[in-house]
Amino acid sequence: MSLNQVVLIGRLTKEAELRYTPAGVAVAQFTLAVDRPFTNQGGEREADFIPVVVWKTVAENVANYLNKGSQVAVTGRIQTRNYENNEGRRVYVTEVIGQNVQFLTPNQNGNNSGQQSSGGQSSGGSTNRSGQSNRQNGSNQGTNSGGNAWGINDADLPF
């Protein structure tokens, strides 16, 4: 039995780099700064800088909606790969393949956006086991009883 699962909360060190494969599949790379849970001898917090790769709709959402300093929660798995560089040396890379990215930075209104991007889902929603889409507000309740906090017009809804 084996388990390869990672959960990280941190901030983007710069905007994500979005590219497309020759087959047209979106892939984005970014680095996540994750604070260590302790301070060094000088009393300062240190951080680890972890490379993250996301694919498809998640990649597009990350590239379109996140900026340098945006706080996110990433769940995924660790992957290692290697390649030969231009000098003929073998280079080893360890990175997180993100399967779900939760946007944690508050939006301009000061509310936590609670937007989620996972496995082909659009930003701002998730899918339950029966395949039905659920909208989430900042408290992750799945309903919006406080008025039109999302700024969605009735004409925008598909039903």
mmCIF file of C-alpha atoms in Angstrom:
data_model
loop_
_atom_site.group_PDB
_atom_site.id
_atom_site.type_symbol
_atom_site.label_atom_id
_atom_site.label_comp_id
_atom_site.label_asym_id
_atom_site.label_seq_id
_atom_site.Cartn_x
_atom_site.Cartn_y
_atom_site.Cartn_z
ATOM 1 C CA MET A 1 0.000 0.000 0.000
ATOM 2 C CA SER A 2 1.268 3.478 -0.790
ATOM 3 C CA LEU A 3 -0.014 7.011 -0.425
ATOM 4 C CA ASN A 4 1.161 10.125 -2.238
ATOM 5 C CA GLN A 5 -0.935 13.093 -1.134
ATOM 6 C CA VAL A 6 0.108 16.674 -0.435
ATOM 7 C CA VAL A 7 -1.811 19.560 1.133
ATOM 8 C CA LEU A 8 -0.148 22.998 1.097
ATOM 9 C CA ILE A 9 -1.244 26.499 2.039
ATOM 10 C CA GLY A 10 0.938 29.339 0.862
ATOM 11 C CA ARG A 11 1.327 32.359 -1.384
ATOM 12 C CA LEU A 12 2.323 32.601 -5.045
ATOM 13 C CA THR A 13 5.818 34.049 -5.464
ATOM 14 C CA LYS A 14 4.908 35.427 -8.908
ATOM 15 C CA GLU A 15 2.128 35.042 -11.450
ATOM 16 C CA ALA A 16 1.604 31.558 -12.845
ATOM 17 C CA GLU A 17 3.104 30.754 -16.244
ATOM 18 C CA LEU A 18 0.368 29.382 -18.515
ATOM 19 C CA ARG A 19 1.278 27.344 -21.586
ATOM 20 C CA TYR A 20 -0.458 24.889 -23.854
ATOM 21 C CA THR A 21 0.802 21.505 -25.010
ATOM 22 C CA PRO A 22 0.854 20.743 -28.759
ATOM 23 C CA ALA A 23 -2.452 18.923 -28.185
ATOM 24 C CA GLY A 24 -3.969 22.135 -26.754
ATOM 25 C CA VAL A 25 -4.018 21.110 -23.075
ATOM 26 C CA ALA A 26 -3.440 23.988 -20.646
ATOM 27 C CA VAL A 27 -0.595 23.638 -18.118
ATOM 28 C CA ALA A 28 0.454 26.258 -15.566
ATOM 29 C CA GLN A 29 3.496 26.365 -13.324
ATOM 30 C CA PHE A 30 3.967 28.499 -10.231
ATOM 31 C CA THR A 31 5.986 28.524 -7.041
ATOM 32 C CA LEU A 32 4.259 28.462 -3.672
ATOM 33 C CA ALA A 33 5.948 30.052 -0.634
ATOM 34 C CA VAL A 34 4.953 28.005 2.412
ATOM 35 C CA ASP A 35 5.915 29.280 5.872
ATOM 36 C CA ARG A 36 7.645 26.848 8.186
ATOM 37 C CA PRO A 37 5.838 26.316 11.511
ATOM 38 C CA PHE A 38 8.813 27.528 13.571
ATOM 39 C CA THR A 39 11.269 30.409 13.688
ATOM 40 C CA ASN A 40 15.023 30.263 13.160
ATOM 41 C CA GLN A 41 17.616 31.178 15.795
ATOM 42 C CA GLY A 42 17.206 34.850 14.907
ATOM 43 C CA GLY A 43 13.442 34.660 15.608
ATOM 44 C CA GLU A 44 12.514 35.006 11.926
ATOM 45 C CA ARG A 45 10.135 32.786 9.991
ATOM 46 C CA GLU A 46 11.574 30.915 7.052
ATOM 47 C CA ALA A 47 9.675 29.593 4.044
ATOM 48 C CA ASP A 48 9.977 26.727 1.610
ATOM 49 C CA PHE A 49 9.503 27.502 -2.083
ATOM 50 C CA ILE A 50 7.654 24.622 -3.700
ATOM 51 C CA PRO A 51 7.132 24.265 -7.460
ATOM 52 C CA VAL A 52 3.548 23.394 -8.429
ATOM 53 C CA VAL A 53 2.166 22.257 -11.795
ATOM 54 C CA VAL A 54 -1.563 22.259 -12.597
ATOM 55 C CA TRP A 55 -3.371 21.112 -15.735
ATOM 56 C CA LYS A 56 -6.476 21.836 -17.824
ATOM 57 C CA THR A 57 -9.173 24.115 -16.357
ATOM 58 C CA VAL A 58 -7.350 24.380 -13.039
ATOM 59 C CA ALA A 59 -4.339 25.804 -14.907
ATOM 60 C CA GLU A 60 -6.456 28.364 -16.737
ATOM 61 C CA ASN A 61 -8.236 29.449 -13.547
ATOM 62 C CA VAL A 62 -4.970 29.833 -11.646
ATOM 63 C CA ALA A 63 -3.453 31.892 -14.461
ATOM 64 C CA ASN A 64 -6.545 34.075 -14.894
ATOM 65 C CA TYR A 65 -7.523 34.761 -11.272
ATOM 66 C CA LEU A 66 -4.392 34.603 -9.118
ATOM 67 C CA ASN A 67 -1.558 37.104 -8.789
ATOM 68 C CA LYS A 68 1.741 37.356 -6.959
ATOM 69 C CA GLY A 69 0.992 37.097 -3.236
ATOM 70 C CA SER A 70 -2.385 35.350 -3.649
ATOM 71 C CA GLN A 71 -2.946 32.826 -0.880
ATOM 72 C CA VAL A 72 -4.097 29.378 -1.979
ATOM 73 C CA ALA A 73 -4.547 25.858 -0.676
ATOM 74 C CA VAL A 74 -3.230 23.198 -3.050
ATOM 75 C CA THR A 75 -3.952 19.492 -2.815
ATOM 76 C CA GLY A 76 -2.172 17.067 -5.072
ATOM 77 C CA ARG A 77 0.736 14.637 -5.233
ATOM 78 C CA ILE A 78 4.522 14.780 -5.370
ATOM 79 C CA GLN A 79 6.155 13.805 -8.640
ATOM 80 C CA THR A 80 9.810 13.488 -9.574
ATOM 81 C CA ARG A 81 11.223 13.649 -13.073
ATOM 82 C CA ASN A 82 14.597 14.118 -14.703
ATOM 83 C CA TYR A 83 15.989 15.378 -17.970
ATOM 84 C CA GLU A 84 19.290 16.139 -19.611
ATOM 85 C CA ASN A 85 20.099 19.864 -19.879
ATOM 86 C CA ASN A 86 22.011 21.635 -22.662
ATOM 87 C CA GLU A 87 25.328 20.866 -20.973
ATOM 88 C CA GLY A 88 24.603 17.135 -20.953
ATOM 89 C CA ARG A 89 24.006 16.972 -17.188
ATOM 90 C CA ARG A 90 21.123 15.049 -15.658
ATOM 91 C CA VAL A 91 18.753 17.405 -13.810
ATOM 92 C CA TYR A 92 16.323 16.036 -11.201
ATOM 93 C CA VAL A 93 13.099 17.901 -10.441
ATOM 94 C CA THR A 94 10.642 17.321 -7.599
ATOM 95 C CA GLU A 95 7.330 19.150 -7.899
ATOM 96 C CA VAL A 96 3.730 19.030 -6.710
ATOM 97 C CA ILE A 97 1.122 18.107 -9.305
ATOM 98 C CA GLY A 98 -1.855 20.110 -8.075
ATOM 99 C CA GLN A 99 -5.246 18.506 -8.544
ATOM 100 C CA ASN A 100 -7.252 21.074 -6.574
ATOM 101 C CA VAL A 101 -6.526 24.745 -5.898
ATOM 102 C CA GLN A 102 -8.642 26.655 -3.367
ATOM 103 C CA PHE A 103 -8.407 30.455 -3.618
ATOM 104 C CA LEU A 104 -8.009 31.874 -0.099
ATOM 105 C CA THR A 105 -7.192 35.548 -0.764
ATOM 106 C CA PRO A 106 -10.124 37.876 -0.022
ATOM 107 C CA ASN A 107 -11.610 39.592 -3.071
ATOM 108 C CA GLN A 108 -11.869 43.384 -3.490
ATOM 109 C CA ASN A 109 -15.008 43.548 -1.305
ATOM 110 C CA GLY A 110 -13.085 42.094 1.635
ATOM 111 C CA ASN A 111 -14.977 38.808 1.505
ATOM 112 C CA ASN A 112 -13.155 35.511 1.218
ATOM 113 C CA SER A 113 -13.928 34.396 -2.312
ATOM 114 C CA GLY A 114 -13.807 30.699 -1.420
ATOM 115 C CA GLN A 115 -13.346 29.875 -5.083
ATOM 116 C CA GLN A 116 -12.186 26.407 -5.897
ATOM 117 C CA SER A 117 -10.679 24.962 -9.013
ATOM 118 C CA SER A 118 -10.402 21.223 -9.220
ATOM 119 C CA GLY A 119 -10.041 18.523 -11.836
ATOM 120 C CA GLY A 120 -11.716 20.296 -14.725
ATOM 121 C CA GLN A 121 -14.264 22.224 -12.663
ATOM 122 C CA SER A 122 -14.719 25.912 -13.247
ATOM 123 C CA SER A 123 -13.645 28.407 -10.613
ATOM 124 C CA GLY A 124 -16.147 28.995 -7.835
ATOM 125 C CA GLY A 125 -17.752 25.573 -7.653
ATOM 126 C CA SER A 126 -17.303 21.947 -6.923
ATOM 127 C CA THR A 127 -19.085 18.809 -7.961
ATOM 128 C CA ASN A 128 -20.848 16.424 -5.631
ATOM 129 C CA ARG A 129 -20.899 12.651 -6.063
ATOM 130 C CA SER A 130 -23.976 12.680 -8.286
ATOM 131 C CA GLY A 131 -22.250 15.089 -10.687
ATOM 132 C CA GLN A 132 -24.370 18.112 -9.776
ATOM 133 C CA SER A 133 -22.593 21.442 -9.431
ATOM 134 C CA ASN A 134 -22.623 23.205 -6.055
ATOM 135 C CA ARG A 135 -21.811 26.898 -5.694
ATOM 136 C CA GLN A 136 -19.830 27.820 -2.593
ATOM 137 C CA ASN A 137 -19.738 31.080 -0.719
ATOM 138 C CA GLY A 138 -16.908 32.214 1.536
ATOM 139 C CA SER A 139 -18.141 30.117 4.459
ATOM 140 C CA ASN A 140 -18.325 26.992 2.269
ATOM 141 C CA GLN A 141 -22.019 26.499 3.102
ATOM 142 C CA GLY A 142 -23.032 25.849 -0.508
ATOM 143 C CA THR A 143 -25.850 28.416 -0.445
ATOM 144 C CA ASN A 144 -26.078 32.167 -0.810
ATOM 145 C CA SER A 145 -28.867 33.289 1.493
ATOM 146 C CA GLY A 146 -27.321 36.734 2.093
ATOM 147 C CA GLY A 147 -28.484 38.327 -1.157
ATOM 148 C CA ASN A 148 -26.451 38.648 -4.332
ATOM 149 C CA ALA A 149 -22.978 38.425 -2.731
ATOM 150 C CA TRP A 150 -21.547 36.664 -5.787
ATOM 151 C CA GLY A 151 -22.641 39.346 -8.242
ATOM 152 C CA ILE A 152 -24.426 36.836 -10.500
ATOM 153 C CA ASN A 153 -27.408 37.976 -12.543
ATOM 154 C CA ASP A 154 -30.339 35.688 -13.232
ATOM 155 C CA ALA A 155 -29.545 35.938 -16.948
ATOM 156 C CA ASP A 156 -26.114 34.353 -16.288
ATOM 157 C CA LEU A 157 -27.631 31.171 -14.843
ATOM 158 C CA PRO A 158 -28.164 28.178 -17.152
ATOM 159 C CA PHE A 159 -31.487 27.219 -15.519
#
